[in-house]
Coordinates of N, CA and C and ligand atoms in Angstrom, one line a residue:
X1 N 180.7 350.0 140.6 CA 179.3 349.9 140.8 C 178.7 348.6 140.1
X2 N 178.1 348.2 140.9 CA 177.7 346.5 140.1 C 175.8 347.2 139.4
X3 N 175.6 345.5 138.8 CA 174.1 346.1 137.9 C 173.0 346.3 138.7
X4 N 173.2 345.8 140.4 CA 172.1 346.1 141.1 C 172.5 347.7 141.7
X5 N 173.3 348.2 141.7 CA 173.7 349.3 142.1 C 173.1 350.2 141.2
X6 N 172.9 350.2 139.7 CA 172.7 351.4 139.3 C 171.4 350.5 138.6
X7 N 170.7 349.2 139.1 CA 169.3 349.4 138.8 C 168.7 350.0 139.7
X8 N 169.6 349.8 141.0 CA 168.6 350.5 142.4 C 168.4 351.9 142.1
X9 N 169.6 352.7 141.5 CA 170.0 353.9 141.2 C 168.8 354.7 140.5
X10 N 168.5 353.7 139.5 CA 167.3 353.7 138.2 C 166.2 354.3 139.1
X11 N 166.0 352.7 139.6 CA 164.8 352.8 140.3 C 164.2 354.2 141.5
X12 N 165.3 354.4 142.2 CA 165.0 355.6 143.1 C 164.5 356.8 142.3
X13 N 165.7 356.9 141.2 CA 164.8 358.5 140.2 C 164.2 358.0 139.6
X14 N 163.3 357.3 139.6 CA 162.0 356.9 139.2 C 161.1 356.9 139.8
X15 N 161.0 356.5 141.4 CA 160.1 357.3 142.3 C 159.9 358.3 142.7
X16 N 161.4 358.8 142.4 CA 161.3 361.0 142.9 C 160.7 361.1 142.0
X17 N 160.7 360.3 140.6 CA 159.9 361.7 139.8 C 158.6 361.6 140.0
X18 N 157.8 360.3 139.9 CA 156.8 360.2 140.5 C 156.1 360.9 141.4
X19 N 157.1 360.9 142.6 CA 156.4 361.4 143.7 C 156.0 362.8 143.4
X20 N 157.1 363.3 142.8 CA 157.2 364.8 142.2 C 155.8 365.4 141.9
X21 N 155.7 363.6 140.6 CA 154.3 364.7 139.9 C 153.3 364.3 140.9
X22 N 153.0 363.2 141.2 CA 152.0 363.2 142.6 C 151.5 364.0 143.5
X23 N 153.1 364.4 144.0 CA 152.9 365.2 145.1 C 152.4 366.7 144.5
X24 N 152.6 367.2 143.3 CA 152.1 368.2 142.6 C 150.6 368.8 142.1
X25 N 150.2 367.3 142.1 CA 148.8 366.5 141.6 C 147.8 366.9 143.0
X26 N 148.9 366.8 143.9 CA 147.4 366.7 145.6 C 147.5 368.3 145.8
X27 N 148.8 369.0 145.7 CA 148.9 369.8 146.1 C 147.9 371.0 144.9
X28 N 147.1 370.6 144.1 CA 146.3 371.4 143.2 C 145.1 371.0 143.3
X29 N 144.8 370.0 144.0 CA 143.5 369.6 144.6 C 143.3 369.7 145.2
X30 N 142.8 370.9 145.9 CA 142.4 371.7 147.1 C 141.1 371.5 147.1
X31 N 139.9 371.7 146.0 CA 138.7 372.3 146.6 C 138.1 371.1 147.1
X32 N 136.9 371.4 148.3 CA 136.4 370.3 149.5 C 134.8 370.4 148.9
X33 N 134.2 369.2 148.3 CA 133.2 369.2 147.9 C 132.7 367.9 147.9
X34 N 131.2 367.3 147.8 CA 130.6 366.2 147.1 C 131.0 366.1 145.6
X35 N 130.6 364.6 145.1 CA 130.6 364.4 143.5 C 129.6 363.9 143.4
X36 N 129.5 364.0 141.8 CA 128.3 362.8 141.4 C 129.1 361.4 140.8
X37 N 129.1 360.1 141.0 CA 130.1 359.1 139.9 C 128.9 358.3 139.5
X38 N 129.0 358.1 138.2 CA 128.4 357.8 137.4 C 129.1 356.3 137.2
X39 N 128.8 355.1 137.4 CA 129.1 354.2 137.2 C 128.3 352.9 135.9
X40 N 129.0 353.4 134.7 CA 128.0 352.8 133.8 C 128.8 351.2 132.4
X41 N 128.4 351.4 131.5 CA 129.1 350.0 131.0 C 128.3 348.7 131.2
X42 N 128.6 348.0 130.2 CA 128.0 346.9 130.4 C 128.5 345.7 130.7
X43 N 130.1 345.5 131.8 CA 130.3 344.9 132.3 C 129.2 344.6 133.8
X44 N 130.4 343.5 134.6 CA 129.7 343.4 135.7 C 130.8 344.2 136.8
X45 N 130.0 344.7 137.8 CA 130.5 345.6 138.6 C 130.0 347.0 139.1
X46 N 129.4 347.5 138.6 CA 128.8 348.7 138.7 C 128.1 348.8 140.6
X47 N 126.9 348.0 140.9 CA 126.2 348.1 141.9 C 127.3 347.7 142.8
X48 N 127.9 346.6 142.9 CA 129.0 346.4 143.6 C 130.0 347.4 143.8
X49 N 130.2 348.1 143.1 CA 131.4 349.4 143.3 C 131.1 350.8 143.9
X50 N 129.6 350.5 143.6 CA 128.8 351.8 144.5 C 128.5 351.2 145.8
X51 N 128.0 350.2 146.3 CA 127.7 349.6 147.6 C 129.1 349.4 148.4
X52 N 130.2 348.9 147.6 CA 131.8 349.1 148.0 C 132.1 350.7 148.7
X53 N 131.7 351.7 147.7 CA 131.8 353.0 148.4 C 131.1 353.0 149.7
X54 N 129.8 353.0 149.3 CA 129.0 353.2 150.4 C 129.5 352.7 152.2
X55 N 129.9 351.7 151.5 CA 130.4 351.1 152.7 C 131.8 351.7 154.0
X56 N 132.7 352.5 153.0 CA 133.6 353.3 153.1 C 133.4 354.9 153.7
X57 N 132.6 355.1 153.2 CA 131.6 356.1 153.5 C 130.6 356.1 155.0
X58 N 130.1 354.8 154.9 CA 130.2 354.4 156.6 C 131.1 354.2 157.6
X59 N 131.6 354.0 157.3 CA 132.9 353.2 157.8 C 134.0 354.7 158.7
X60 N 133.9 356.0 157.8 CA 134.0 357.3 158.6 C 132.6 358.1 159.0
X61 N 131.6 356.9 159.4 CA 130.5 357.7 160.5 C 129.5 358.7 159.8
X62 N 129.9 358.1 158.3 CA 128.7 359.4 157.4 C 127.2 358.6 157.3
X63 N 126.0 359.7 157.0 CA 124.8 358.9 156.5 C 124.8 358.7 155.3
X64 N 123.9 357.8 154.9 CA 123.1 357.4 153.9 C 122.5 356.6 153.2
X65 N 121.7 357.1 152.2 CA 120.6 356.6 151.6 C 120.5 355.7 150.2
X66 N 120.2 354.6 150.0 CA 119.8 353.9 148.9 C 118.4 354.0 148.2
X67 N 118.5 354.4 146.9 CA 117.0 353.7 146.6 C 117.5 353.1 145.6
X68 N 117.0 351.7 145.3 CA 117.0 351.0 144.2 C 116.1 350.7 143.5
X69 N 116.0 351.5 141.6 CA 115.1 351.5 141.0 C 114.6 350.3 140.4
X70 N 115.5 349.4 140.5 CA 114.9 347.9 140.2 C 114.7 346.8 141.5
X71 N 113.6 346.2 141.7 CA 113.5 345.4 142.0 C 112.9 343.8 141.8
X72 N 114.1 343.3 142.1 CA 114.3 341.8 141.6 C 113.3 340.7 142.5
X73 N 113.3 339.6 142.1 CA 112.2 338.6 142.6 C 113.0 337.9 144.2
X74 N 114.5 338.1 143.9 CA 115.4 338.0 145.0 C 115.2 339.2 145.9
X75 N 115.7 339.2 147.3 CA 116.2 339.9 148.3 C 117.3 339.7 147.9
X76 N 118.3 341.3 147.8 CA 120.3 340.9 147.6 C 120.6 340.9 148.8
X77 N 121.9 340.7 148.6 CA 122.8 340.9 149.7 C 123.3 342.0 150.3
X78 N 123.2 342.8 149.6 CA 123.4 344.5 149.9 C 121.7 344.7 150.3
X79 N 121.0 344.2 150.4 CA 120.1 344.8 151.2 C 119.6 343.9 152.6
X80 N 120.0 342.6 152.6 CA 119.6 342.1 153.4 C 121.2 342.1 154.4
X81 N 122.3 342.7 154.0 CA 123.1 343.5 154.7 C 123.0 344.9 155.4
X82 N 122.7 345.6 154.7 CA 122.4 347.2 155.1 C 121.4 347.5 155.6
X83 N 120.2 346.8 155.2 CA 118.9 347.4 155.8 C 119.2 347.9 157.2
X84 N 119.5 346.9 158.0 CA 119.5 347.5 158.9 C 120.3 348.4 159.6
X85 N 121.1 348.8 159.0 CA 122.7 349.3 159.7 C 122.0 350.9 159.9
X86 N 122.2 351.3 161.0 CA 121.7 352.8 161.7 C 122.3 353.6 161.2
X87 N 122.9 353.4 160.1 CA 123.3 354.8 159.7 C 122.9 355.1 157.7
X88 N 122.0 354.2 157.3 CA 121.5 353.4 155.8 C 119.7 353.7 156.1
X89 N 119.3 354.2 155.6 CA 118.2 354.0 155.1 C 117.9 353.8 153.7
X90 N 117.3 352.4 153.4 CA 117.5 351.9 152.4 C 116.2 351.4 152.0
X91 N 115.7 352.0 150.6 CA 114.4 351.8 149.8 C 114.8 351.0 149.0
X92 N 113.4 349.9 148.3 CA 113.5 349.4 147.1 C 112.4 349.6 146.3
X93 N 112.3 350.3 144.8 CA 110.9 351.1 144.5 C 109.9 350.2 144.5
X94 N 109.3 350.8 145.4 CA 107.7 350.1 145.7 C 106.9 349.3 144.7
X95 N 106.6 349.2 143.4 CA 106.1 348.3 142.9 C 106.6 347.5 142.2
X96 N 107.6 348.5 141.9 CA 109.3 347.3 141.3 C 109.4 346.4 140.0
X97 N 110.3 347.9 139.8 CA 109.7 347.6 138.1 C 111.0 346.3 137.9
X98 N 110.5 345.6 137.0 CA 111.2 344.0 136.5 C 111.1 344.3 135.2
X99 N 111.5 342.9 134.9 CA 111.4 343.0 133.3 C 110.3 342.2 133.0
X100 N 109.2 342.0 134.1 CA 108.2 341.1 134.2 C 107.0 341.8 134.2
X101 N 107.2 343.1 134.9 CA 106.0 343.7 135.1 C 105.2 344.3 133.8
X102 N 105.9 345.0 132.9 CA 105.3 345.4 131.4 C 103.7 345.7 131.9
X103 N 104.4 346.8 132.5 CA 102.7 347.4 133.2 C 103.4 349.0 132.7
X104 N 103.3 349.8 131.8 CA 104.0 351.0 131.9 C 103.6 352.2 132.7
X105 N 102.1 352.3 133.0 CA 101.7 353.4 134.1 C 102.0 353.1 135.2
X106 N 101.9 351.4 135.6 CA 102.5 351.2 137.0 C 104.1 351.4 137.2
X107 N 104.5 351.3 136.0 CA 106.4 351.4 136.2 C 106.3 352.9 136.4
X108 N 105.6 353.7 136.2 CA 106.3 355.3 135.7 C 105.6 355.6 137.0
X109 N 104.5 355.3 137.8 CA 104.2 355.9 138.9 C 105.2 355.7 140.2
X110 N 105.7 354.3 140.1 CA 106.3 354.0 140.6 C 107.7 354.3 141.1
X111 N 108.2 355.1 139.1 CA 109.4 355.9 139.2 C 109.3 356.9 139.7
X112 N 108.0 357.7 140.0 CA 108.1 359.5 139.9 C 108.2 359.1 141.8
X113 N 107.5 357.9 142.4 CA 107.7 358.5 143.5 C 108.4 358.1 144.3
X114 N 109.5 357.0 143.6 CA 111.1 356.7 144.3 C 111.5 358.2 144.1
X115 N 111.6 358.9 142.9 CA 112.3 360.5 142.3 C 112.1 361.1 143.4
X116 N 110.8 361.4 143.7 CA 109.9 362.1 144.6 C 110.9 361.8 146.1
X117 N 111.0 360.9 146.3 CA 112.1 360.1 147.9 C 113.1 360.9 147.4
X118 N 114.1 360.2 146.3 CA 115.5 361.3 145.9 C 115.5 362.5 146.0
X119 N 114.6 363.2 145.9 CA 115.0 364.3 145.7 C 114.9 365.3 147.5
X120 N 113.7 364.4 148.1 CA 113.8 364.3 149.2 C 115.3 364.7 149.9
X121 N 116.0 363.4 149.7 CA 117.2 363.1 150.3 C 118.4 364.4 149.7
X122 N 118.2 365.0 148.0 CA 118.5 365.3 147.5 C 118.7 367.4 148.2
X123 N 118.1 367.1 149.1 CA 117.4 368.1 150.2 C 118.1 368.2 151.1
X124 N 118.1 367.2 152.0 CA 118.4 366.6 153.6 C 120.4 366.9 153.4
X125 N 120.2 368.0 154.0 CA 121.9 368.3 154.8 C 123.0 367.2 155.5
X126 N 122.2 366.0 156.2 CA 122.6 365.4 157.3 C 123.3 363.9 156.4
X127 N 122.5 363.9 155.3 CA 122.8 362.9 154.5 C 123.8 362.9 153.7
X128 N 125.1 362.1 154.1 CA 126.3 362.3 153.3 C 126.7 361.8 151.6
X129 N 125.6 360.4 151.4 CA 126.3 359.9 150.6 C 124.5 359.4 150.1
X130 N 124.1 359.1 148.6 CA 123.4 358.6 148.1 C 124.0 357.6 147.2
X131 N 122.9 356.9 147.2 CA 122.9 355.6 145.6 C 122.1 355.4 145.3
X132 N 121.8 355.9 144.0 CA 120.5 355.8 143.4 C 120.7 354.7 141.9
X133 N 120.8 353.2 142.6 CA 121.4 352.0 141.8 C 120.1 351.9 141.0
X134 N 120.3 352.0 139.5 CA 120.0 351.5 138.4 C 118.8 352.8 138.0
X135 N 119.0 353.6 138.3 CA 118.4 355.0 138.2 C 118.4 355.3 136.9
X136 N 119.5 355.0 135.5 CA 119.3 355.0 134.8 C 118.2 354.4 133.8
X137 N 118.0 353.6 133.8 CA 116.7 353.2 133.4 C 115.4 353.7 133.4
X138 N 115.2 354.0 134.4 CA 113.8 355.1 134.6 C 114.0 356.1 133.4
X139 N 115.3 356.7 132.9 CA 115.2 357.8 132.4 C 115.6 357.3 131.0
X140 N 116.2 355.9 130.7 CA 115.9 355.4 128.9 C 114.1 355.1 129.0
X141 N 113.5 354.4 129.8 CA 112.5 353.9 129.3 C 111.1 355.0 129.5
X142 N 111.8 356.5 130.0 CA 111.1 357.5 129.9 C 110.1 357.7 131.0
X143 N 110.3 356.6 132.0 CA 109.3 357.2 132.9 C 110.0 358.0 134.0
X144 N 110.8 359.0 133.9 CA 111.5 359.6 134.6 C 112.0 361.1 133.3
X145 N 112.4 362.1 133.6 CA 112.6 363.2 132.8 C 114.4 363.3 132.9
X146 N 115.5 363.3 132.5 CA 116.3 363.6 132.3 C 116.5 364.6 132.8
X147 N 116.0 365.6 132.6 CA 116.3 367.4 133.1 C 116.5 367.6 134.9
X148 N 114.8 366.7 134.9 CA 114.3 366.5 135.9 C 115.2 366.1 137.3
X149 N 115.9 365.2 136.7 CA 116.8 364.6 137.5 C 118.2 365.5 137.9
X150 N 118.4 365.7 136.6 CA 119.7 366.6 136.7 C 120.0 367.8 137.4
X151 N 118.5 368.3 137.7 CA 118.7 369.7 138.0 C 118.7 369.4 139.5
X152 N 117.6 368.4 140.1 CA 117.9 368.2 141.5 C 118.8 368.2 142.2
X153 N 119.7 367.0 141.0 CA 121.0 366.6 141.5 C 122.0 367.7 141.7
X154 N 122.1 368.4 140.7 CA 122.9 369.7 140.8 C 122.7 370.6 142.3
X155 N 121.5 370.8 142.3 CA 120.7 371.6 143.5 C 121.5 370.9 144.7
X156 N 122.1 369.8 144.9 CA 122.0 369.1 145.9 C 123.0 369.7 146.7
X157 N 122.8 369.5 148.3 CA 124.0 370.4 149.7 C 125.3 370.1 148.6
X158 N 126.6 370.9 148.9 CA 127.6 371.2 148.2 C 128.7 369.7 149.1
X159 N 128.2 369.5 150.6 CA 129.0 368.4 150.5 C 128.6 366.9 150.4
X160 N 127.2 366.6 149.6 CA 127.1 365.5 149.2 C 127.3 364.9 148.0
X161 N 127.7 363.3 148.5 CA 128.1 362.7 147.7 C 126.9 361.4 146.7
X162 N 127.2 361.3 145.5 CA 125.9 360.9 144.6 C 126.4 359.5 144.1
X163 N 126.2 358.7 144.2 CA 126.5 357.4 142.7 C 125.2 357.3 142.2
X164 N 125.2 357.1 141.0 CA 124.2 356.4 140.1 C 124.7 355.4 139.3
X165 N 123.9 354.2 139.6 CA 124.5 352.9 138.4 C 123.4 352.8 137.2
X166 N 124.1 352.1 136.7 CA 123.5 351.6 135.2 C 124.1 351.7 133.9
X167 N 123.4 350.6 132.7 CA 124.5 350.6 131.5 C 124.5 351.3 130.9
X168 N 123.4 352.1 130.4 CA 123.8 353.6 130.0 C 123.4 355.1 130.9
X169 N 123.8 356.2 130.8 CA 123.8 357.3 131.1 C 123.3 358.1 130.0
X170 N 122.1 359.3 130.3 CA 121.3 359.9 129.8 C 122.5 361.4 129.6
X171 N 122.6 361.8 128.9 CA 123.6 363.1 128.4 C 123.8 364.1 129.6
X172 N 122.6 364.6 130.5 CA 122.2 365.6 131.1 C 122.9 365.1 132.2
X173 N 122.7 363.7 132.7 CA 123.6 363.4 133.9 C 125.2 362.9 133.7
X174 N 125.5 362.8 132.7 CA 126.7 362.8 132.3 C 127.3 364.4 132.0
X175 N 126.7 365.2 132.1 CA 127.4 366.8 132.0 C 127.2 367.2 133.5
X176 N 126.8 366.7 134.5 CA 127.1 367.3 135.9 C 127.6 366.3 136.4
X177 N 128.2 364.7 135.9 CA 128.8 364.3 136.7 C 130.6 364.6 136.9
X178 N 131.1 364.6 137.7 CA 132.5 364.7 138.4 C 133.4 363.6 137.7
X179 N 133.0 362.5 138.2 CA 133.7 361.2 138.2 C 132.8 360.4 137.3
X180 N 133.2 359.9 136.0 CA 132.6 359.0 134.9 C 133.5 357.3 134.6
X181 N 132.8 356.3 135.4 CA 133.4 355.3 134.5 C 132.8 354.2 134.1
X182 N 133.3 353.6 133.3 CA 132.8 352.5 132.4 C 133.4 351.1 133.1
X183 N 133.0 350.2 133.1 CA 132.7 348.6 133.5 C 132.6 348.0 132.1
X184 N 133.6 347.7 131.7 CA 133.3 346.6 129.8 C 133.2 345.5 130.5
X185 N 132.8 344.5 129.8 CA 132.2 343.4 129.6 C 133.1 342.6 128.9
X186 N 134.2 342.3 129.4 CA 135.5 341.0 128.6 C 134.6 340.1 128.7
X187 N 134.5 339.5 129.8 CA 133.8 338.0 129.8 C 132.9 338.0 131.0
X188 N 132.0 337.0 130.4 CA 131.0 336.9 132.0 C 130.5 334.9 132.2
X189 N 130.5 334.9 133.2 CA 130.7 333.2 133.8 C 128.9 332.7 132.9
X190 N 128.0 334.0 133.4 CA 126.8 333.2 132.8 C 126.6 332.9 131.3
X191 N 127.7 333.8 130.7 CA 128.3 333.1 128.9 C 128.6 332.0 129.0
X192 N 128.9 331.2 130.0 CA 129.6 329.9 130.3 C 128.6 328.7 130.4
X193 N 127.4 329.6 130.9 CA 126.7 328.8 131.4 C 126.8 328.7 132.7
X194 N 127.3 329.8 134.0 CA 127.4 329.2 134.9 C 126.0 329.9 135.9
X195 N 125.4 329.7 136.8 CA 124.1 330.3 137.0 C 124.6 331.1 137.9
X196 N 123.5 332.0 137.9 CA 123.7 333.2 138.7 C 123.4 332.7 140.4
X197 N 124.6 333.5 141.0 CA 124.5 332.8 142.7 C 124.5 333.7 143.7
X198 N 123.7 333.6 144.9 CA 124.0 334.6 146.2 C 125.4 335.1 146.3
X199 N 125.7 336.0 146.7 CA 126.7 336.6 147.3 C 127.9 336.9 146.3
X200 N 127.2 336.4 144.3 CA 128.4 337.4 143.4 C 127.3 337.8 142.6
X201 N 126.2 337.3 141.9 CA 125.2 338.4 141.5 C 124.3 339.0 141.8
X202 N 123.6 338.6 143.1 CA 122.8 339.1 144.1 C 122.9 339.2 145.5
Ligands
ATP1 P1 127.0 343.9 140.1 O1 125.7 344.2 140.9 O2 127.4 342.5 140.2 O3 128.1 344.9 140.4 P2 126.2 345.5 137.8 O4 125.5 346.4 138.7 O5 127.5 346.0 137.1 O6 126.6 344.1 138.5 P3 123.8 345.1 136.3 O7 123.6 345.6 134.9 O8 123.1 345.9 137.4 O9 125.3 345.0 136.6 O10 123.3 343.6 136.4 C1 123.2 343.0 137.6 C2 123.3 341.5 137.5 O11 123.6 341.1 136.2 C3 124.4 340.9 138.4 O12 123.9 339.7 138.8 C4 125.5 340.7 137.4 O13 126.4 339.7 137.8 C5 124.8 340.4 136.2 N1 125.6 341.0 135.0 C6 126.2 342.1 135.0 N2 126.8 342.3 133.8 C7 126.6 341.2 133.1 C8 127.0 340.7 131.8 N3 127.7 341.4 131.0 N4 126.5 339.5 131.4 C9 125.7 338.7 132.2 N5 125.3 339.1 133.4 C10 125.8 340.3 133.9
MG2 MG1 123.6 347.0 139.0

């Protein structure tokens, strides 16, 4: 037997076992439901990895809905892509809160009745998949209720699916979510000094 003979050798029982535990792994995940993913961290990535789903999620003929609790002085690309797509209905909260506005009754009105839309959707059977990008913020800067939110979410039809982005996560939606991940922040180009551009930050 030569050394490629019994690395090949290696190698094969090293994918049975694999497969083994794999195939053990699917075969225990049976139950058929929606999640919540909670996509948080203070890298870059988050909105992108939710609009990535979403996209996927279209892509097998499902509905759904965006609202985005922040709005920027820009039109993005994920909206001036999706808007229109017939199977997306896609909000941006109406007075839009920035980091410019420092109006707090206009922000919190503004939040209760994007919530007031979610929870809407949070309702609607027909609707496969939500994104409710940067959702967390409403609920650090308190014009949104934490419970509030949670309990909807929970309430929601058994086969839909939820993202929420943002850098941090409030406790209450971190104990009903399914799927939890973090986005670190190794490095970012605008540390560099390089400016923010269509089609990778907006
Ligand atoms: P993206 O939309 O690119 O996936 P994100 O949703 O993870 O980013 P946000 O906190 O929503 O991040 O910030 C949105 C914008 O800020 C994007 O333009 C993104 O490139 C930029 N950004 C994200 N993280 C950082 C960071 N650590 N330093 C500087 N800019 C960042
Ligand atoms: Mg984002």
């Amino acid at each position: 037997m030569t050394d490629t003979d019994t690395q090949d050798d290696a190698y094969r029982q090293r994918m049975a076992t694999k497969k083994r535990i794999v195939d053990e792994r699917i075969a225990n995940a049976t139950e058929q439901r929606g999640v919540l993913i909670l996509m948080k961290g203070n890298g870059k990535g988050k909105s992108s990895s939710a609009f990535g789903t979403m996209a996927r999620s279209l892509g097998h003929g499902h509905r759904a809905a965006v609202i985005q609790f922040i709005k920027g002085r820009k039109a993005t690309g994920e909206y001036l892509f999706f808007k229109d797509h017939p199977q997306v209905e896609f909000h941006v909260m109406g007075h839009g809160f920035t980091w410019e506005t420092q109006d707090a009754d206009k922000d919190r009105q503004a939040a209760l009745e994007a919530w007031t839309l979610a929870e809407r959707y949070l309702q609607d059977e027909r609707v496969n998949f939500l994104l409710f990008d940067e959702l967390s913020y409403m609920i650090k800067y308190g014009h949104l209720e934490a419970e509030r939110v949670a309990r909807a979410i929970a309430a929601r039809p058994r086969h839909q699916n939820v993202i929420v982005t943002g850098r941090t996560m409030a406790r209450e939606l971190q104990d009903c979510a399914d799927t939890i991940s973090i986005i670190n922040d190794e490095r970012h180009a605008f540390r560099q000094g390089v400016k923010a551009q269509p089609g990778i930050e907006y």
